[in-house]
mmCIF file of C-alpha atoms and ligand atoms in Angstrom:
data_model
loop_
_atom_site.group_PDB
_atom_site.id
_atom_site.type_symbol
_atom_site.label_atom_id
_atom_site.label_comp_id
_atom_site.label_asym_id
_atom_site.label_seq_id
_atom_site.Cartn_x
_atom_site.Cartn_y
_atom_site.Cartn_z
ATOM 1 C CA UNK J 191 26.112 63.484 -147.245
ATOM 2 C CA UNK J 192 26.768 62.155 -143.599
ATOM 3 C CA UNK J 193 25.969 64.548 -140.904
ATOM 4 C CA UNK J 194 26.373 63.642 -137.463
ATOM 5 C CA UNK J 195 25.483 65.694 -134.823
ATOM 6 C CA UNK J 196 25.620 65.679 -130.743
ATOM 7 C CA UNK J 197 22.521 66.855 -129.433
ATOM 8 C CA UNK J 198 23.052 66.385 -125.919
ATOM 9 C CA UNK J 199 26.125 64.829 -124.395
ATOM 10 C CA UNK J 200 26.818 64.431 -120.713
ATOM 11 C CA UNK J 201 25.662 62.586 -117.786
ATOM 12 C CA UNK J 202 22.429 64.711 -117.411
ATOM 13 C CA UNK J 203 21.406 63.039 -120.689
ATOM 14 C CA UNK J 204 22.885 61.752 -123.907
ATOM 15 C CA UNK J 205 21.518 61.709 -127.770
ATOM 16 C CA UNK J 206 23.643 61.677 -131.080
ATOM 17 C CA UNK J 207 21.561 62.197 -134.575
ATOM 18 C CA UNK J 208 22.982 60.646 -137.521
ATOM 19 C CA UNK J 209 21.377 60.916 -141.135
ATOM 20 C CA UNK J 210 22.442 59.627 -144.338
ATOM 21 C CA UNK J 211 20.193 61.387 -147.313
ATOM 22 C CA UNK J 212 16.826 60.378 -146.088
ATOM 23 C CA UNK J 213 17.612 58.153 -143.656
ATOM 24 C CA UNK J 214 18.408 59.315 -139.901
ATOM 25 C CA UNK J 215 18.961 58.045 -136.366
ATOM 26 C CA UNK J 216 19.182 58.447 -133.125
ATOM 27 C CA UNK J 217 21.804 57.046 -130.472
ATOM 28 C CA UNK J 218 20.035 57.252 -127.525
ATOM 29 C CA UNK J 219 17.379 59.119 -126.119
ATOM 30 C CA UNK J 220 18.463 60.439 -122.998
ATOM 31 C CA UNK J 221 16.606 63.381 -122.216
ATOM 32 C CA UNK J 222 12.839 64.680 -122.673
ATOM 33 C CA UNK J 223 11.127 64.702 -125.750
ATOM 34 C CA UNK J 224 9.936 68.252 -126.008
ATOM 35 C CA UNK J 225 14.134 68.664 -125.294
ATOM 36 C CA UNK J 226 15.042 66.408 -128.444
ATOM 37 C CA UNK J 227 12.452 68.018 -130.325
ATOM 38 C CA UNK J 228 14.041 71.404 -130.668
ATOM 39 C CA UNK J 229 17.395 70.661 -130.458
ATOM 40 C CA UNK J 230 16.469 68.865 -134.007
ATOM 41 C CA UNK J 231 14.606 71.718 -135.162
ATOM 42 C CA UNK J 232 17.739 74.045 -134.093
ATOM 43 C CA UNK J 233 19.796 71.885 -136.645
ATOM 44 C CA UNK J 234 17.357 72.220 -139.225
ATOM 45 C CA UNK J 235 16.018 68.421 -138.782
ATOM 46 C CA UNK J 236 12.579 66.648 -138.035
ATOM 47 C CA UNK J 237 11.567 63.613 -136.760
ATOM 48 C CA UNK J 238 10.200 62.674 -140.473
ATOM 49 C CA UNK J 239 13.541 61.075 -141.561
ATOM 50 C CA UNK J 240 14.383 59.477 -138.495
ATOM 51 C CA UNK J 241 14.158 55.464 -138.622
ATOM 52 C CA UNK J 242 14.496 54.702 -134.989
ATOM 53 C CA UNK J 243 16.690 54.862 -131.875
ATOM 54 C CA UNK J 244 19.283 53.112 -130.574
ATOM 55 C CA UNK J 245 19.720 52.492 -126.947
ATOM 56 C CA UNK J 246 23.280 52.048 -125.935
ATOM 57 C CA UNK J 247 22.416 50.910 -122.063
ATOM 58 C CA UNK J 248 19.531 51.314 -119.771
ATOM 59 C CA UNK J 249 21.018 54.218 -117.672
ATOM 60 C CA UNK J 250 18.303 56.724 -117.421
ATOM 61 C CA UNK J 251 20.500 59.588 -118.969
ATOM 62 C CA UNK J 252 20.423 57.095 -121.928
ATOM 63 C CA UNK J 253 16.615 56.325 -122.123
ATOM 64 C CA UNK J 254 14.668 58.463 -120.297
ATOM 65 C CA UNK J 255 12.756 60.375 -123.972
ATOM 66 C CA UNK J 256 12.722 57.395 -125.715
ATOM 67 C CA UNK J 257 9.449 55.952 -124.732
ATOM 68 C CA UNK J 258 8.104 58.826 -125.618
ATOM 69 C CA UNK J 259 9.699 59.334 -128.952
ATOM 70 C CA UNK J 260 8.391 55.845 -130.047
ATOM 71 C CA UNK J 261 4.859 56.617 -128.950
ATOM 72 C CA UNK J 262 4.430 59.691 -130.361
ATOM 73 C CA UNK J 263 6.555 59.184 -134.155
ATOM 74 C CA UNK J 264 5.953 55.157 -134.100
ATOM 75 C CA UNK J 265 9.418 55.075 -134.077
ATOM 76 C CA UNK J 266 11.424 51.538 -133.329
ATOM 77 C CA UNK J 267 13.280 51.098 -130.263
ATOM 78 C CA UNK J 268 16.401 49.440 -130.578
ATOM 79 C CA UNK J 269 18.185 47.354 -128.049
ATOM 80 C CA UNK J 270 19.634 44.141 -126.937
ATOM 81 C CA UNK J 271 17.374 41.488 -124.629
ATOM 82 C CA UNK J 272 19.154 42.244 -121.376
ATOM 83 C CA UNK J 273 18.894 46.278 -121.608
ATOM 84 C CA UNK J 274 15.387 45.418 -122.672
ATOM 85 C CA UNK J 275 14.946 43.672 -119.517
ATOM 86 C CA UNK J 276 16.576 45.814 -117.695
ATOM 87 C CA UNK J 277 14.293 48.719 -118.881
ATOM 88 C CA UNK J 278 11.789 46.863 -117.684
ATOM 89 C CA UNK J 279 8.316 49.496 -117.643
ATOM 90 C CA UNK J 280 10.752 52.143 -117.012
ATOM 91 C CA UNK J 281 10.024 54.195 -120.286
ATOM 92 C CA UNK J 282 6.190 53.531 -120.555
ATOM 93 C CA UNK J 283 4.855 50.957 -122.716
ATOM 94 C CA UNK J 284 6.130 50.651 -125.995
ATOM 95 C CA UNK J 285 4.379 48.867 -128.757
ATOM 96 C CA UNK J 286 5.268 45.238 -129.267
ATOM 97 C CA UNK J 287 6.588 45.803 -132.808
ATOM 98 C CA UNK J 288 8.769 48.854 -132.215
ATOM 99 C CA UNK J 289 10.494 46.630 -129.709
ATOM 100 C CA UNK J 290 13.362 45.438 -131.719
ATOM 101 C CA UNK J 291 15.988 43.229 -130.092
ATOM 102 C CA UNK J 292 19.217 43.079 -131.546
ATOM 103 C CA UNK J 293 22.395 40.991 -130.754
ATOM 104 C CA UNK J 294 25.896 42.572 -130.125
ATOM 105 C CA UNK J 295 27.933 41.972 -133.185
ATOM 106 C CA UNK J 296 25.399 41.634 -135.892
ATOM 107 C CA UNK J 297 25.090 44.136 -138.239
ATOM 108 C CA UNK J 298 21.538 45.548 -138.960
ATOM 109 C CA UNK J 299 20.207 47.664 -142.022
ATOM 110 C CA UNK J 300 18.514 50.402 -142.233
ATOM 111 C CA UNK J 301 18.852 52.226 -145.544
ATOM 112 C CA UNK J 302 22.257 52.610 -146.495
ATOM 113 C CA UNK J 303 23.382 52.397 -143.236
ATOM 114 C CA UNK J 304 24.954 48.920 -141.229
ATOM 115 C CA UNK J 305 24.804 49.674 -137.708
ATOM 116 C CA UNK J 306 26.676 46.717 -135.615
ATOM 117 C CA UNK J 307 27.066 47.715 -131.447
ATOM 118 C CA UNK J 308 29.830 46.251 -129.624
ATOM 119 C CA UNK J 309 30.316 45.777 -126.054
ATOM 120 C CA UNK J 310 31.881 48.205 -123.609
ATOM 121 C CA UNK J 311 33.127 47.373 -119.755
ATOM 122 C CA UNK J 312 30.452 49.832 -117.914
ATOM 123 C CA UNK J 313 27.659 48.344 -115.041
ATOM 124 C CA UNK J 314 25.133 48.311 -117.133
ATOM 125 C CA UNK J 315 23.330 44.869 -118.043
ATOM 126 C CA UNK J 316 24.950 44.369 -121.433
ATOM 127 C CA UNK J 317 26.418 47.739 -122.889
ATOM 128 C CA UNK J 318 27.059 48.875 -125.738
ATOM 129 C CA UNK J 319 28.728 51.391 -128.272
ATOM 130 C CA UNK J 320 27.907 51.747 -131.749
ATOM 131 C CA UNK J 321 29.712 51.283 -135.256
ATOM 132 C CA UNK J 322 27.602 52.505 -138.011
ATOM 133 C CA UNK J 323 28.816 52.025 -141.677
ATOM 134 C CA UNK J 324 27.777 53.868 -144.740
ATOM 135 C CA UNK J 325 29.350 53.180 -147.821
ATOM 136 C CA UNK J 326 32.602 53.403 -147.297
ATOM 137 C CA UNK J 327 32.444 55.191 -144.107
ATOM 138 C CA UNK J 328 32.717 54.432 -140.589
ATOM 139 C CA UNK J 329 31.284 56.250 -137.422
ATOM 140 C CA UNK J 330 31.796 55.148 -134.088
ATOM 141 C CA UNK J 331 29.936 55.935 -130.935
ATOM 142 C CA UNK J 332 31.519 54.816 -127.116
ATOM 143 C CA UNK J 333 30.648 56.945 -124.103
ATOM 144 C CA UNK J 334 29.993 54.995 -120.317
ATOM 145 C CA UNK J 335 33.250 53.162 -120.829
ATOM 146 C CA UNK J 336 35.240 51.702 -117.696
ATOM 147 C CA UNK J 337 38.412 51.382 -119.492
ATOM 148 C CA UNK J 338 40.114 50.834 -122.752
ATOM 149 C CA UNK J 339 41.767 47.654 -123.823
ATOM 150 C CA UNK J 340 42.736 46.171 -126.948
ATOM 151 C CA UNK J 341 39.459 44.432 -128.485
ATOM 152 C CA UNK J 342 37.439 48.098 -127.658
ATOM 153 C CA UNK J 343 39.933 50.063 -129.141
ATOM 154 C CA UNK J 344 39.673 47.832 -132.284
ATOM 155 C CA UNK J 345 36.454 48.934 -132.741
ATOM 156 C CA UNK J 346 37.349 52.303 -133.314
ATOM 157 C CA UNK J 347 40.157 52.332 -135.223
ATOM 158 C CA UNK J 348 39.567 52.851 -139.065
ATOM 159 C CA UNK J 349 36.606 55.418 -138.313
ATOM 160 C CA UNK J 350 36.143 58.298 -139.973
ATOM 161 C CA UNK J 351 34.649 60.043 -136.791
ATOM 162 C CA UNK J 352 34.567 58.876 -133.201
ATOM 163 C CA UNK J 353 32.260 60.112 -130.435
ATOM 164 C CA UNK J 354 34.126 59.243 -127.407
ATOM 165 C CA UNK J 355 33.818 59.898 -123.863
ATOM 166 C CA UNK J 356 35.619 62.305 -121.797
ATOM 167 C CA UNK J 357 34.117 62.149 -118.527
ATOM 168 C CA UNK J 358 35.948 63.421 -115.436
ATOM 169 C CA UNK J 359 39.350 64.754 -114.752
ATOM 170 C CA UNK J 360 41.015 61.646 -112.126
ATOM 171 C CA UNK J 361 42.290 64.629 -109.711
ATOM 172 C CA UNK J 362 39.141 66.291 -109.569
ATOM 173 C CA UNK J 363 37.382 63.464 -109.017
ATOM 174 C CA UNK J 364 39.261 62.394 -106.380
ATOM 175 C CA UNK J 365 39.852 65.701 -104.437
ATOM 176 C CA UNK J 366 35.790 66.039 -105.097
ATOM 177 C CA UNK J 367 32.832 66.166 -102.881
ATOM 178 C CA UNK J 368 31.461 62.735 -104.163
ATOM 179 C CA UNK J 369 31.004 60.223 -101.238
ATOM 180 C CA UNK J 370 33.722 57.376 -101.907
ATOM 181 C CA UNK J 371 31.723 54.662 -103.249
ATOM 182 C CA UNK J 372 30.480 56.735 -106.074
ATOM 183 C CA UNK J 373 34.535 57.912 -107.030
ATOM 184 C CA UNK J 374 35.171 54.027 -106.697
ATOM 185 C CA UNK J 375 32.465 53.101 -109.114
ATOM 186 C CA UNK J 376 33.222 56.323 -111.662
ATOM 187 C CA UNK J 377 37.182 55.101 -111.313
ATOM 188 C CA UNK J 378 36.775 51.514 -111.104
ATOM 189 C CA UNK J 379 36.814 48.905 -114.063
ATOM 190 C CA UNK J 380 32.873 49.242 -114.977
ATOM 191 C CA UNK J 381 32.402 53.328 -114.564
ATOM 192 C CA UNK J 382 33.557 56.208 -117.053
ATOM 193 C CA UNK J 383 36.510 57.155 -119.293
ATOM 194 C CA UNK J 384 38.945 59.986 -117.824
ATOM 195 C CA UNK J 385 40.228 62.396 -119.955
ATOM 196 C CA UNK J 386 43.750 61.114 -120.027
ATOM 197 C CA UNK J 387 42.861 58.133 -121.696
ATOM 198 C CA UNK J 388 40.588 59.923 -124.102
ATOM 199 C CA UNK J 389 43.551 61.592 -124.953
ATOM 200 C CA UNK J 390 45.845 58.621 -125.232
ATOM 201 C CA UNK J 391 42.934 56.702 -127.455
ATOM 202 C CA UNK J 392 42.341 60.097 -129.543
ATOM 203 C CA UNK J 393 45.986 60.176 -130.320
ATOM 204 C CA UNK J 394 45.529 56.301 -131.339
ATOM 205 C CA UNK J 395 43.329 56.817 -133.351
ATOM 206 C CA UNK J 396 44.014 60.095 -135.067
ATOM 207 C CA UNK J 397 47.882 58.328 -135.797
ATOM 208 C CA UNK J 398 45.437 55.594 -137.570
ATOM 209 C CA UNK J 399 43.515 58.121 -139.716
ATOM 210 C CA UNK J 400 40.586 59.411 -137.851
ATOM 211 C CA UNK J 401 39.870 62.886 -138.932
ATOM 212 C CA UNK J 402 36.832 63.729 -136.670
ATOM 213 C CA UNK J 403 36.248 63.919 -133.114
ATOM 214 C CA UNK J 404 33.762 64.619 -130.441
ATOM 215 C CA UNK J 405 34.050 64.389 -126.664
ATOM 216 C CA UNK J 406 31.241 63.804 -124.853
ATOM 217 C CA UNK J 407 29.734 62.211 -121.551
ATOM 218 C CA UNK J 408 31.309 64.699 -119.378
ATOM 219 C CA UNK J 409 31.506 64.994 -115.422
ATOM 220 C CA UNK J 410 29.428 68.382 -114.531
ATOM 221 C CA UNK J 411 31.133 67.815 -111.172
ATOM 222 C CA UNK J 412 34.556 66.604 -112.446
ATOM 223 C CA UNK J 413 35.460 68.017 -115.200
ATOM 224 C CA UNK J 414 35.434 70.891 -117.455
ATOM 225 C CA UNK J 415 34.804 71.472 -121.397
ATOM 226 C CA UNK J 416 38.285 73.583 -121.117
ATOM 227 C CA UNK J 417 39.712 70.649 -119.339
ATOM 228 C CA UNK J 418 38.909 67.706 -121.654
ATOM 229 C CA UNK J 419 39.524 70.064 -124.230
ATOM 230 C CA UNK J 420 43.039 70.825 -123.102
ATOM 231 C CA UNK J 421 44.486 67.625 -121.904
ATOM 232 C CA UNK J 422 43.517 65.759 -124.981
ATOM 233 C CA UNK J 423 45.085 68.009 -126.754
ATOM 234 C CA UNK J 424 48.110 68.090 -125.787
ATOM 235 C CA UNK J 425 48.287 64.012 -126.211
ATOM 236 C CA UNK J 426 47.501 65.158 -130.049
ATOM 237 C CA UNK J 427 50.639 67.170 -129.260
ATOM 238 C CA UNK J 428 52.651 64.617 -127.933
ATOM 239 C CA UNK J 429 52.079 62.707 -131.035
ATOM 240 C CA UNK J 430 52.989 65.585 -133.397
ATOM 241 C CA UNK J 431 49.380 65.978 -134.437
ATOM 242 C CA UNK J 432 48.099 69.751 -134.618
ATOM 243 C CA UNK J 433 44.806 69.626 -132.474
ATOM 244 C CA UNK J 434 43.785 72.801 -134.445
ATOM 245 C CA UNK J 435 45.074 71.527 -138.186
ATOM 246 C CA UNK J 436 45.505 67.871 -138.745
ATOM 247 C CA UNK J 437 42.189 66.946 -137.528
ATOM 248 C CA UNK J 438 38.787 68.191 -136.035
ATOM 249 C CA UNK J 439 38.380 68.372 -132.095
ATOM 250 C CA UNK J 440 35.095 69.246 -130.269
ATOM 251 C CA UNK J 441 33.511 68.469 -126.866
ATOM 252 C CA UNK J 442 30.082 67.984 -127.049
ATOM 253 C CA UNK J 443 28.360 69.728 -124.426
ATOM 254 C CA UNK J 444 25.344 68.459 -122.120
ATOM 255 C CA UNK J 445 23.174 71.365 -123.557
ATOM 256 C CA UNK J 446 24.247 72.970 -126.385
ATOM 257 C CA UNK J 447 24.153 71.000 -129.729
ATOM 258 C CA UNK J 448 27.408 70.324 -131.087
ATOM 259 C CA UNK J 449 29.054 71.144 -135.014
ATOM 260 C CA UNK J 450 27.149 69.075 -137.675
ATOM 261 C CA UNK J 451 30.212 67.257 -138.522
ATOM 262 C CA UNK J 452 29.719 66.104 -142.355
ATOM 263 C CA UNK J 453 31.549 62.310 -142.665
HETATM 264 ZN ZN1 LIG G 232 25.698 57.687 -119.270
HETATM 265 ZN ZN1 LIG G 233 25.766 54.611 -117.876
#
């Protein structure tokens, strides 16, 4: 059986757990630890199956446990050669040969699961979101995402579950206390997903066949779980989809682990 599970989701720190029988990983390692330690042991997991972790950009609520992790379970570090560098020393020292470098649009093994990243718009030095593939299944991880277009969204389609990011409500945002530059970054071509487009790319998706859904990444100063919930929704809505019926809708919160969704 699949499971996938959102440990923590937000921008305070972000890590996904997938597993596949014996095999498991993790999609980034954003927060302490001790932190991703027990939210495992809340779902019933260990480290024991867990082949390594997958860094989708160098943003410190993306790395910030995973030097750790690697030192203490010898676990493999997965990234591409510019995130590496941009890492730098930032996470400790990390063995030479748990530093794995992987290319953008190459598929790797690791037990019965492919996992291939592709690139997202976001002002990072090169990143990425995530399309694993076990057996005939597809799961696809995007969070940190500027905006949508047509080669991104191709990514997603055909999954069976998508983890994408719902970050801030635009009005919110704007009306907010952050100074300008930051809004400009969060709303410009390189910064995070609102939850209108979430909605619109959730109601893409679902009319394509995805079944599954978690929102995650979101704004603790621009947005609410309520909020995201709501307006992407009603885009299911607009699309004649029942949000409640025709397919499964959760946001992932920053500290709470989410459903284990079973793929
Ligand atoms: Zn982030
Ligand atoms: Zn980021």
């Amino acid at each position: 059986m699949i499971k996938v599970c959102s440990l923590f989701s937000g921008s305070s720190g972000n890590c996904i757990y997938i597993s596949y029988n014996d095999t498991a990983l993790l999609i980034d390692a954003g927060v302490s630890g001790r932190r991703i330690e027990k939210a495992l042991s809340d779902i019933g997991e260990s480290f024991d199956k867990i082949a390594g972790i997958f860094i989708t950009h160098e943003h410190s609520d993306h790395i910030s446990g995973a030097g750790v992790l690697s030192r203490r379970y010898q676990l493999p570090v997965y990234a591409n050669a510019p995130t590496w560098k941009a890492i730098g020393s930032s996470i400790g020292k990390i063995k030479s040969d748990k530093i794995c470098e992987i290319n953008p649009g190459e598929e790797i093994c690791i037990g019965d699961m492919g996992i291939n990243s592709f690139l997202i718009p976001h002002d990072a030095a090169c990143p990425v979101g995530y399309n694993i593939f076990i057996k005939d299944k597809k799961i696809s991880i995007a969070t940190d995402i500027g905006h949508m277009d047509a080669e991104l969204l191709s990514k997603l389609e055909n999954s069976d579950m998508v983890l994408l990011e719902s970050n801030h409500d635009t009005e919110m945002l704007k009306c907010g206390r952050y100074p300008w530059p930051l809004k400009q970054r969060i709303l410009g071509e390189k910064g995070h997903l609102c939850n209108d487009m979430a909605g619109k790319v959730v109601a893409h998706l679902a009319t394509k066949g995805t079944k599954q859904f978690l929102l995650g990444h979101l704004s603790q100063e621009n947005n609410f779980p309520e909020l995201a919930y709501e307006t992407v929704s009603n885009a299911l809505l607009e699309k004649q989809i029942n949000p409640l019926k025709d397919v499964y809708l959760e946001v992932a919160l920053r500290d709470r682990v989410s459903k284990v969704l079973c793929v």
